[in-house]
C-alpha atoms as one frame of an Amber mdcrd trajectory, in Angstrom:
protein
 -17.803 -47.332  16.141 -18.017 -43.756  17.118 -14.488 -43.316  17.400 -13.840
 -44.936  13.859 -16.347 -42.057  12.480 -14.683 -39.321  14.300 -11.132 -40.371
  12.975 -12.817 -40.751   9.179 -14.212 -37.365   9.538 -10.826 -36.193  10.539
  -9.184 -37.714   7.593 -11.909 -36.542   5.024 -11.174 -32.997   6.417  -7.356
 -33.206   5.758  -7.762 -34.394   2.392 -10.388 -31.689   1.696  -7.928 -28.952
   3.346  -4.864 -30.379   1.186  -6.794 -30.047  -2.146  -7.867 -26.737  -1.480
  -4.324 -25.554  -0.422  -2.817 -27.263  -3.485  -5.209 -25.355  -6.047  -3.927
 -22.084  -4.789  -0.317 -22.574  -5.640   1.429 -24.826  -8.381   4.471 -26.585
  -7.584   7.661 -25.060  -8.126   6.284 -21.159  -8.070   8.946 -18.974  -6.812
   7.904 -15.659  -5.796  10.225 -12.932  -6.958   8.082  -9.969  -5.045   9.787
  -8.351  -2.278  11.760 -10.260   0.114  10.550 -11.279   3.622  10.715  -8.021
   5.909  12.788  -9.225   8.834  13.412  -5.721  10.096  10.159  -6.001  11.456
  11.636  -8.126  14.319  13.644  -5.458  15.679  11.126  -2.997  15.106   8.629
  -4.519  17.443  11.136  -5.751  19.711  13.124  -2.640  20.568  13.743  -3.536
  24.181  15.159  -7.073  23.283  19.105  -6.728  23.216  19.350  -9.855  20.771
  16.661  -8.576  18.142  19.489  -7.558  15.672  20.792 -11.448  15.901  17.217
 -12.436  15.190  16.801 -10.124  12.209  20.373 -11.342  10.664  19.318 -15.173
  11.240  16.116 -14.443   9.509  17.720 -12.625   6.563  20.185 -15.451   6.183
  17.735 -18.313   6.180  15.203 -16.357   3.857  18.219 -15.890   1.412  19.406
 -19.091   1.511  15.972 -20.736   0.843  15.416 -18.475  -2.052  18.573 -19.490
  -3.753  18.232 -23.129  -3.150  15.044 -23.094  -4.544  15.974 -21.028  -7.482
  18.794 -23.530  -7.936  17.042 -26.649  -7.647  14.462 -25.069 -10.273  17.201
 -23.991 -12.535  16.036 -20.314 -12.417  18.398 -16.947 -11.619  19.297 -16.702
  -7.839  18.725 -13.927  -5.888  22.010 -12.406  -3.984  21.975 -12.278  -0.426
  22.007  -8.727  -0.017  18.759  -6.817   0.326  18.976  -2.974  -0.532  16.777
  -0.242   0.334  16.518   1.741  -2.837  13.951   4.248  -3.865  10.474   3.508
  -5.464   9.972   3.500  -9.028   8.773   6.915 -10.295  10.081   8.838  -7.336
  12.218  12.137  -7.878  14.844  10.531  -5.918  14.835   7.272  -8.303  14.752
   9.423 -11.377  17.766  11.520 -10.034  19.769   8.519  -9.197  18.730   6.142
 -12.052  17.919   3.385  -9.777  14.663   2.099  -8.634  12.699  -0.699  -6.548
  10.368  -2.554  -9.284   8.416  -5.297  -7.614  11.096  -6.267  -4.967  13.887
  -6.203  -7.644  16.655  -3.234  -8.176  16.521  -1.910 -11.560  19.089   0.351
 -13.213  18.164   2.997 -15.821  19.659   3.006 -19.266  19.035   5.289 -22.123
  16.615   2.903 -23.638  15.039   1.247 -20.682  16.021  -0.661 -17.712  18.435
  -3.290 -16.677  18.363  -5.622 -13.568  21.249  -4.991 -11.251  23.368  -8.288
 -10.519  26.052  -8.634  -7.989  29.717  -9.872  -8.456  28.573 -13.620  -8.580
  25.702 -12.423 -11.082  22.814 -12.940  -8.706  20.035 -10.391  -8.861  19.769
  -7.935  -5.991  16.647  -7.705  -4.226  15.114  -4.550  -2.629  12.779  -2.524
  -0.052  11.473   0.629  -1.109  12.800   3.527   0.808
């Protein structure tokens, strides 16, 4: 009888935990924020000669998963390239006419901003310099 009660308690905990996590995110939400920073792999493991391989693999997996999620949901797809662009509002961004806003590369126009796209019409993502 004690085994059954332990098992039932474990099932109840799993049900409550699943319900709580389901409330925090809706199904199909795609984060258009900054891409995952895979360069941290090489920064924290400077003595690992294969760190750059792990970083490149991390970036490929991150880009591939974001593209396939966007494709499944019928949304615009991110480019595989992650650019380092000056932060919005900085002097360098004003001078160059390009800025990183919320993880997206934006180009300055006369009357506003335009999202930068690659050759395949996928939007560029960025990290602030």
